[in-house]
Amino acid sequence: MSARGRRFASSVRARASLGATAVVAVALVAAGIAVVLSLRSNLTAQADRSADRAARDVALEIASLVPDQTSYAGLDLPDDTEHPVQVSDERGRLLRASEDLQRISGTGVSAVTPAKSPAASPAPGGTAAPGGDDSADDDSGADGKGSDDSGGDGNGSDDKGGDDDGSGDDDPAVGEISDRTSYTDGSATVDGRTGDYRFAAVEVTDRAGETVVVHAGASLADRQAAVNTTTVSMLLGLPVLLLVVGGVTWLVTRRAFRPVEGIRREMAAITASTDLSRRVPEPATDDEVARLARTTNETLTALEAAVERQRRFVADASHELRSPIASLRTQLEVGDAHPELLDVPGAVADTVRLQQLAADLLLLARLDAGERPGRARFDLGAMVREEVSQRTADRVPVTLDVRPGLEVAGSRGQLARVLGNLLDNAQRHAHASVSASVYRSGGRVVLAVADDGSGVPEAERERIFERFVRLDDARSRDDGGAGLGLAIARDVAARHDGTLTVGRAPEGGALFELRLPRPDGADPADGPDSPDSGVGANDAGHAA
């Protein structure tokens, strides 16, 4: 198979068309079979009724014979072609048959002409002539084939009506016709024409007390013609209908998937051009394809924003790295030319700042890569005390209000980094007060850091968490940092399934609250929820 053929066979349109065609074909075949079987059953029932009427008409005439009549030869039988008739006694000996009947099967009486002996045409109430039991024309009366008692014919006959006990041994009363009719399928040759017939067998007892069986047939030619015509019509119409179904399905799916092809082409063009500002066409409908197009455009928008952030990040990082590197290089060059002018403390400070910036960029890269923190449990209050005790060079002393025994799960190093960044930010903005507290609120552990500085304007409370953002443009880079501390703090909080928000502290400065989930299985009785605990509701003792 060629590449084009394989591509066609694997397309959604081809599979949808073939699938729909196959389903319709199965349904039509099943429906056609049901229709043919139903038609055959209905026409067979009509033939049964026709054969039963003919047999009962003959039986009624036999029941009306008077005892002084000498034979059944005078019976008025129906048309030979439409309703071939046989009349036989209970032993299967033929008594009367249609004149043009040449051959018959399915009745259990194969003879078509009565025997010449007196037994072949007994008078009503008379006795069989000698030798009548050895008639050569009766070859099936003793084996029960086509017999008219209840279900004993072995020829697939159908018995309708009958006695309550289902017995076929009781003959009708004198001059009566049995209520039971047996049906069999067979064939007959009448006047040189052979056809299929449905035979009805009815027992009748004449006025002389002789019980005979009347076999009357109804032609199945109409049934066969109707079934054959229906079958041929279905066989001829099925391929045409399947072609129509397949073609319509192909056209409908082609129209439905036309926007998908437009989306594919546009996505291929975007990939080739790397222009993420382009968008795929959105259909005016509200179907699945339109939703796919909208979702694709939303993905492109998010991707464009991510790439733009990455570009800005690289540009800002390059700019931030260039300043300390240039300063350090200048100092080293001056020191090399004039050793007595070398500013060693300044060079060390630039090196430390460069090291901190590199560490921040590395941590951001790990966070962007999806690095998940560990799940080790530790006491957050103890960590805060330990970190604050090591900050000996702070300009403003840090006031602590820490509740013991409040555990969290995560990376101790990363959360310590968050605390350090929040405290560094507070030290840069505070006038005379910086505080840190740990408490429990609403099933979460809260770490709050507050200062008495100028605070953060409400309109800027989300922007300050963006990377390389500094609100105080007048502040020098050496004092103000690179603008990565709060961005790192929020990313770390998010990786720990927590939140980091900023508000207004009671002292008028900024209040940063880090809310972390409590570890699974933590005792809910670990200290009461205290709305007056922490910086958010500091009392005079907390600010002391």
XYZ file of C-alpha atoms in Angstrom:
544
model
C 0.000 0.000 0.000
C 1.330 3.433 -0.927
C 1.924 6.193 1.604
C -1.132 8.044 0.338
C -3.249 4.921 0.686
C -2.029 4.330 4.222
C -2.732 7.961 5.084
C -6.252 7.641 3.664
C -6.939 4.399 5.557
C -5.741 5.918 8.829
C -7.730 9.154 8.503
C -10.631 9.837 10.831
C -12.940 10.508 7.899
C -12.220 7.128 6.324
C -12.643 5.267 9.595
C -15.859 7.146 10.420
C -17.289 6.450 6.965
C -16.350 2.778 7.033
C -17.650 2.406 10.577
C -20.980 4.048 9.772
C -21.331 1.960 6.618
C -20.582 -1.255 8.497
C -23.092 -0.440 11.233
C -25.808 0.420 8.719
C -25.017 -2.746 6.729
C -25.403 -4.937 9.808
C -28.623 -3.171 10.767
C -30.071 -3.471 7.254
C -29.166 -7.138 6.947
C -30.755 -7.883 10.312
C -33.835 -5.849 9.417
C -34.039 -7.519 6.000
C -33.901 -10.985 7.508
C -36.610 -10.030 9.991
C -38.805 -8.629 7.208
C -38.393 -11.712 5.025
C -39.126 -14.063 7.923
C -42.156 -12.021 8.959
C -43.432 -11.912 5.370
C -42.920 -15.653 4.976
C -44.740 -16.320 8.244
C -47.699 -14.128 7.317
C -48.059 -15.656 3.851
C -47.771 -19.140 5.322
C -50.578 -18.301 7.738
C -52.697 -17.116 4.816
C -52.019 -20.407 2.985
C -52.977 -22.309 6.150
C -56.307 -20.530 6.319
C -56.979 -21.123 2.621
C -56.122 -24.833 2.851
C -58.222 -25.212 6.009
C -61.262 -23.630 4.348
C -60.940 -25.942 1.331
C -60.530 -29.037 3.524
C -63.513 -28.130 5.690
C -65.695 -27.443 2.649
C -65.000 -30.988 1.431
C -65.426 -32.378 4.964
C -68.780 -30.602 5.275
C -69.958 -32.234 2.050
C -68.793 -35.665 3.310
C -70.582 -35.135 6.622
C -73.735 -34.386 4.672
C -73.681 -37.660 2.645
C -76.686 -39.878 3.330
C -76.084 -43.586 4.087
C -77.699 -44.821 0.850
C -75.071 -43.122 -1.307
C -72.664 -45.714 -2.647
C -69.296 -43.908 -2.923
C -67.301 -40.641 -2.579
C -66.973 -40.395 -6.346
C -69.673 -37.776 -6.515
C -67.934 -35.322 -4.193
C -67.664 -31.798 -5.569
C -63.948 -31.071 -5.090
C -62.427 -27.574 -5.462
C -60.168 -26.422 -8.294
C -57.327 -28.893 -8.763
C -54.572 -26.309 -9.277
C -55.506 -24.033 -6.371
C -56.527 -26.727 -3.902
C -55.520 -30.348 -4.709
C -57.557 -32.689 -2.491
C -57.166 -36.247 -1.206
C -59.695 -38.153 0.853
C -58.416 -41.235 2.689
C -59.590 -43.464 5.465
C -57.868 -43.643 8.841
C -55.543 -46.385 7.533
C -54.262 -44.128 4.770
C -56.117 -45.781 1.873
C -57.074 -43.282 -0.787
C -60.817 -42.923 -1.323
C -61.022 -39.866 -3.532
C -58.576 -37.412 -5.152
C -58.658 -34.438 -7.484
C -59.023 -35.490 -11.092
C -55.886 -33.849 -12.506
C -53.685 -34.716 -9.519
C -50.724 -36.680 -10.875
C -48.238 -36.710 -7.978
C -48.294 -35.552 -4.368
C -46.043 -35.569 -1.309
C -46.392 -34.289 2.218
C -49.831 -35.727 3.018
C -48.756 -39.230 4.003
C -50.912 -40.649 1.181
C -48.840 -41.071 -1.954
C -51.598 -42.579 -4.135
C -53.311 -40.184 -6.536
C -56.072 -42.477 -7.830
C -58.394 -44.661 -5.801
C -57.820 -48.432 -5.976
C -60.022 -50.435 -8.385
C -61.096 -52.841 -5.634
C -64.272 -52.189 -3.732
C -62.151 -51.130 -0.742
C -60.992 -48.092 -2.664
C -64.521 -46.620 -2.805
C -66.527 -48.069 0.025
C -70.123 -47.171 0.452
C -70.870 -45.142 3.510
C -71.261 -47.565 6.382
C -70.147 -50.474 4.157
C -67.261 -52.858 4.666
C -64.090 -53.139 2.695
C -64.084 -55.645 -0.111
C -61.876 -58.657 0.265
C -58.262 -57.905 -0.394
C -58.749 -54.186 0.198
C -56.082 -54.068 2.903
C -53.439 -55.030 0.356
C -53.976 -52.058 -1.982
C -50.832 -51.429 -3.992
C -51.501 -47.694 -4.205
C -51.097 -47.027 -0.445
C -47.414 -47.114 0.452
C -47.352 -44.866 3.487
C -50.471 -45.336 5.539
C -48.812 -47.533 8.142
C -45.725 -45.449 8.967
C -47.558 -42.379 10.159
C -45.889 -39.983 7.673
C -48.167 -37.027 7.201
C -50.751 -38.520 9.570
C -53.371 -36.234 11.022
C -53.323 -37.204 14.680
C -51.692 -34.955 17.251
C -48.065 -34.474 16.303
C -47.302 -38.089 15.373
C -46.531 -37.569 11.717
C -42.773 -37.081 11.981
C -43.025 -34.660 9.063
C -42.933 -31.322 10.832
C -46.735 -31.017 10.793
C -48.525 -28.385 12.892
C -51.655 -29.378 14.806
C -54.160 -26.687 15.722
C -57.190 -27.211 17.870
C -58.102 -30.589 19.274
C -59.333 -32.190 22.476
C -58.383 -30.855 25.892
C -56.203 -33.876 26.652
C -54.254 -33.518 23.373
C -55.191 -37.096 22.341
C -55.738 -37.882 18.633
C -57.518 -41.209 19.227
C -61.053 -39.818 19.496
C -62.864 -39.655 16.171
C -65.515 -37.012 15.461
C -69.099 -37.976 16.135
C -71.285 -39.160 13.288
C -71.871 -36.329 10.845
C -69.350 -34.071 12.649
C -66.052 -32.462 11.616
C -63.009 -32.425 13.912
C -61.965 -29.087 15.362
C -58.329 -30.040 14.889
C -56.361 -29.228 11.754
C -52.884 -30.539 10.968
C -50.594 -28.640 8.562
C -47.713 -29.960 6.508
C -45.516 -28.687 3.672
C -45.338 -30.687 0.479
C -45.570 -30.568 -3.287
C -48.031 -31.672 -5.920
C -48.140 -32.110 -9.681
C -51.456 -31.044 -11.160
C -52.071 -31.218 -14.873
C -48.330 -31.410 -15.549
C -47.400 -28.417 -13.341
C -45.492 -29.034 -10.108
C -45.562 -26.596 -7.226
C -45.154 -26.276 -3.480
C -48.247 -26.484 -1.332
C -49.337 -26.107 2.256
C -51.621 -29.023 3.180
C -54.376 -29.024 5.815
C -55.693 -32.323 7.157
C -59.173 -32.487 8.743
C -60.997 -35.584 10.089
C -64.699 -36.028 9.439
C -67.180 -38.834 10.206
C -69.919 -39.392 7.647
C -73.518 -40.346 8.392
C -72.638 -44.038 8.092
C -70.062 -43.734 10.912
C -66.994 -43.973 8.658
C -64.171 -41.574 9.697
C -62.082 -40.249 6.843
C -59.321 -37.653 6.501
C -59.538 -34.798 4.016
C -56.216 -33.380 2.764
C -56.517 -30.058 0.955
C -53.633 -27.976 -0.278
C -53.068 -24.274 -0.844
C -50.452 -23.110 -3.324
C -47.295 -21.451 -1.926
C -46.427 -19.845 -5.242
C -47.515 -16.405 -4.041
C -45.426 -16.802 -0.891
C -42.356 -17.797 -2.839
C -42.844 -14.990 -5.351
C -43.283 -12.362 -2.627
C -40.295 -13.616 -0.607
C -38.088 -13.816 -3.699
C -39.111 -10.353 -4.891
C -38.470 -8.844 -1.474
C -35.105 -10.573 -1.153
C -33.947 -9.485 -4.598
C -35.093 -5.905 -3.974
C -33.160 -5.788 -0.718
C -30.037 -7.281 -2.264
C -30.159 -4.755 -5.095
C -30.944 -1.790 -2.853
C -28.478 -2.609 -0.067
C -25.272 -1.655 -1.960
C -26.860 1.560 -3.225
C -27.984 2.525 0.277
C -24.568 1.687 1.741
C -22.888 3.858 -0.891
C -25.201 6.719 0.013
C -24.523 6.291 3.732
C -20.767 6.110 3.206
C -20.757 9.133 0.902
C -22.899 11.265 3.202
C -20.762 10.312 6.205
C -17.608 11.191 4.278
C -18.979 14.601 3.284
C -20.279 15.390 6.762
C -17.038 14.413 8.487
C -15.042 16.296 5.859
C -17.033 19.436 6.578
C -16.788 18.903 10.347
C -13.015 18.379 10.278
C -12.227 21.193 7.865
C -11.518 23.609 10.787
C -9.215 20.970 12.306
C -7.111 21.015 9.163
C -6.972 24.815 9.410
C -5.804 24.523 13.023
C -3.153 21.997 12.009
C -1.821 24.186 9.208
C -1.631 27.232 11.451
C 0.110 25.292 14.210
C 2.629 24.011 11.657
C 3.222 27.576 10.478
C 3.678 28.778 14.076
C 6.169 25.993 14.732
C 8.110 26.838 11.600
C 8.141 30.602 12.261
C 8.442 30.488 16.096
C 6.037 33.442 16.131
C 3.946 32.751 19.223
C 1.812 35.843 18.668
C -0.118 34.060 15.904
C -3.369 32.277 16.705
C -5.317 29.469 15.091
C -8.688 30.266 13.476
C -11.703 29.773 15.746
C -14.948 28.542 14.119
C -18.080 30.545 14.843
C -19.830 27.425 16.133
C -19.871 26.178 19.713
C -18.974 22.567 19.038
C -15.995 20.450 20.050
C -13.796 21.787 17.250
C -14.453 25.392 18.290
C -13.613 24.546 21.895
C -10.434 22.845 20.696
C -9.453 25.991 18.792
C -10.114 28.203 21.816
C -8.121 25.909 24.094
C -5.283 25.877 21.565
C -5.230 29.670 21.491
C -5.267 29.805 25.284
C -2.311 27.424 25.305
C -0.488 29.599 22.782
C -1.192 32.657 24.923
C 0.175 30.957 28.016
C 3.192 29.724 26.064
C 3.840 33.184 24.661
C 3.640 34.660 28.149
C 5.998 31.991 29.513
C 8.516 32.600 26.729
C 8.262 36.334 27.269
C 8.844 35.877 30.991
C 11.826 33.712 30.222
C 13.237 36.332 27.880
C 12.738 39.063 30.454
C 14.259 36.846 33.103
C 17.355 36.212 31.013
C 17.654 39.909 30.144
C 17.187 41.021 33.760
C 19.548 38.361 35.057
C 22.177 39.424 32.555
C 21.726 43.043 33.608
C 21.872 42.198 37.308
C 24.977 40.061 36.857
C 26.715 42.650 34.711
C 26.683 45.340 37.409
C 28.539 43.451 40.187
C 30.855 41.806 37.688
C 31.739 45.197 36.161
C 32.242 46.720 39.615
C 34.405 43.824 40.722
C 36.451 43.976 37.523
C 36.974 47.737 37.935
C 38.189 47.304 41.489
C 40.553 44.516 40.531
C 41.966 46.513 37.616
C 42.531 49.551 39.869
C 44.128 47.333 42.479
C 46.384 45.812 39.878
C 47.550 49.258 38.691
C 47.557 50.890 42.104
C 47.683 48.308 44.901
C 47.350 50.986 47.556
C 43.918 51.939 46.146
C 42.463 48.388 46.175
C 39.095 48.362 48.011
C 39.136 44.848 49.414
C 35.921 45.171 51.478
C 34.075 46.524 48.445
C 35.356 43.676 46.282
C 34.274 41.155 48.878
C 30.837 42.777 49.086
C 30.435 42.631 45.322
C 31.539 39.000 45.333
C 29.017 38.140 48.050
C 26.255 39.925 46.177
C 27.229 38.095 43.003
C 27.197 34.786 44.863
C 23.742 35.496 46.343
C 22.367 36.473 42.949
C 23.727 33.296 41.366
C 22.193 31.239 44.171
C 18.820 32.958 43.671
C 18.889 32.323 39.942
C 19.801 28.675 40.484
C 16.939 28.217 42.967
C 14.474 29.842 40.567
C 15.657 27.552 37.785
C 15.063 24.508 40.003
C 11.625 25.747 40.992
C 10.699 26.426 37.361
C 11.794 22.894 36.500
C 9.133 21.566 38.892
C 11.372 20.501 41.746
C 9.220 19.289 44.628
C 10.361 19.765 48.227
C 10.840 16.893 50.636
C 8.107 15.944 53.065
C 10.126 15.858 56.276
C 8.258 17.145 59.327
C 9.829 19.749 61.596
C 8.846 22.375 64.130
C 8.396 25.668 62.278
C 8.723 27.752 65.450
C 12.036 26.110 66.360
C 13.336 26.781 62.852
C 12.362 30.459 63.145
C 14.134 30.831 66.499
C 17.275 29.192 65.110
C 17.375 31.330 61.965
C 16.727 34.594 63.825
C 19.415 33.815 66.410
C 21.996 33.616 63.600
C 21.154 37.064 62.193
C 23.604 39.082 64.268
C 24.180 41.839 61.719
C 20.558 43.005 61.420
C 20.018 46.749 61.650
C 16.746 46.331 63.591
C 16.369 43.565 66.226
C 13.685 40.994 65.409
C 10.912 40.479 67.978
C 9.629 36.892 68.214
C 6.217 35.546 69.188
C 6.396 31.824 68.459
C 4.064 29.062 69.626
C 5.856 25.782 70.194
C 4.939 22.429 68.677
C 3.514 23.669 65.345
C 4.896 21.287 62.740
C 4.940 21.543 58.971
C 6.160 19.180 56.243
C 8.548 20.231 53.517
C 12.071 21.434 52.858
C 13.558 23.077 55.924
C 16.241 24.768 53.830
C 13.754 26.302 51.365
C 11.420 27.540 54.127
C 14.423 28.992 55.950
C 15.237 30.785 52.701
C 11.705 32.221 52.628
C 12.082 33.463 56.211
C 15.439 35.013 55.394
C 14.076 36.806 52.333
C 11.093 38.167 54.296
C 13.325 39.366 57.127
C 15.786 40.962 54.667
C 12.901 42.802 53.022
C 11.618 43.968 56.424
C 15.101 45.147 57.490
C 15.394 47.318 54.367
C 12.044 49.039 54.952
C 11.607 49.116 58.767
C 12.122 52.236 60.838
C 12.521 50.698 64.286
C 10.518 47.480 64.515
C 10.618 44.051 62.858
C 8.677 41.102 64.250
C 8.184 37.436 63.369
C 5.520 35.134 64.754
C 4.303 31.564 64.281
C 0.760 30.525 65.162
C -2.091 28.295 64.025
C -5.111 29.649 62.188
C -7.961 27.721 60.576
C -6.095 24.419 60.402
C -2.950 26.011 58.912
C 0.358 27.076 60.348
C 1.104 30.764 59.760
C 4.509 32.430 59.671
C 4.064 36.228 59.788
C 6.762 38.891 59.339
C 5.875 42.558 59.908
C 7.694 45.901 59.973
C 6.830 49.519 60.768
C 7.962 50.933 57.450
C 5.936 52.661 54.785
C 4.147 49.465 53.754
C 3.117 48.271 50.285
C 0.468 50.146 48.284
C -2.591 47.999 47.708
C -2.265 48.306 43.936
C 1.262 46.874 44.078
C 0.636 43.940 46.446
C 0.701 41.365 43.661
C 3.286 43.011 41.458
C 5.981 42.876 44.144
C 6.037 39.083 43.821
C 7.159 39.303 40.199
C 10.814 38.745 39.420
C 13.236 41.670 39.355
C 10.577 44.081 40.635
C 11.646 46.857 43.048
C 9.096 49.477 44.049
C 11.648 51.993 45.384
C 13.376 53.081 42.185
C 15.425 55.673 44.058
C 17.025 53.038 46.270
C 20.461 51.927 45.098
C 20.943 48.396 43.877
C 23.375 47.707 46.674
C 20.758 48.482 49.315
C 17.653 47.328 47.477
C 18.661 43.873 46.254
C 17.940 42.333 42.875
C 14.171 41.997 43.265
C 14.175 38.175 43.441
C 13.629 37.546 47.145
C 9.817 37.842 47.229
C 9.440 35.982 43.910
C 11.451 33.090 45.332
C 9.433 33.180 48.564
C 6.085 32.887 46.744
C 7.337 30.092 44.449
C 8.583 28.119 47.469
C 5.239 28.659 49.232
C 3.385 27.360 46.192
C 5.637 24.275 46.018
C 4.694 23.563 49.659
C 0.952 23.858 48.845
C 0.872 27.117 50.771
C 0.252 30.799 50.096
C 2.209 33.999 50.638
C 0.299 37.275 50.834
C 1.050 40.820 51.901
C -1.150 43.197 53.847
C -0.913 46.091 56.253
C 0.579 45.581 59.704
C -0.860 47.298 62.803
C 2.325 49.394 62.975
C 1.572 50.717 59.473
C 4.205 48.754 57.594
C 4.015 45.580 55.529
C 2.681 42.285 56.901
C 3.737 39.137 55.021
C 1.858 35.938 55.953
C 3.065 32.509 54.863
C 0.298 29.929 55.361
C 1.305 26.267 55.188
C -0.873 23.149 55.479
C -0.442 21.054 58.580
C 1.019 17.568 58.073
C -1.401 14.638 57.727
C -2.248 13.132 61.076
C -1.336 16.231 63.058
C -3.177 16.521 66.338
C -5.932 19.122 65.954
C -5.500 20.029 69.583
C -2.011 21.474 68.981
C -2.760 24.827 70.523
C -6.072 26.645 70.066
C -6.874 28.816 67.099
C -5.879 32.216 68.361
C -7.034 35.276 66.447
C -4.900 37.399 68.746
C -1.809 35.279 68.129
C 0.778 36.487 65.615
C 1.516 39.777 64.037
C -1.901 40.140 62.418
C -3.349 41.088 65.846
C -0.310 42.135 67.869
C -0.854 43.514 71.302
C 1.472 45.853 73.085
C 3.569 43.012 74.459
C 4.235 41.659 70.955
C 5.603 44.952 69.710
C 7.824 45.419 72.707
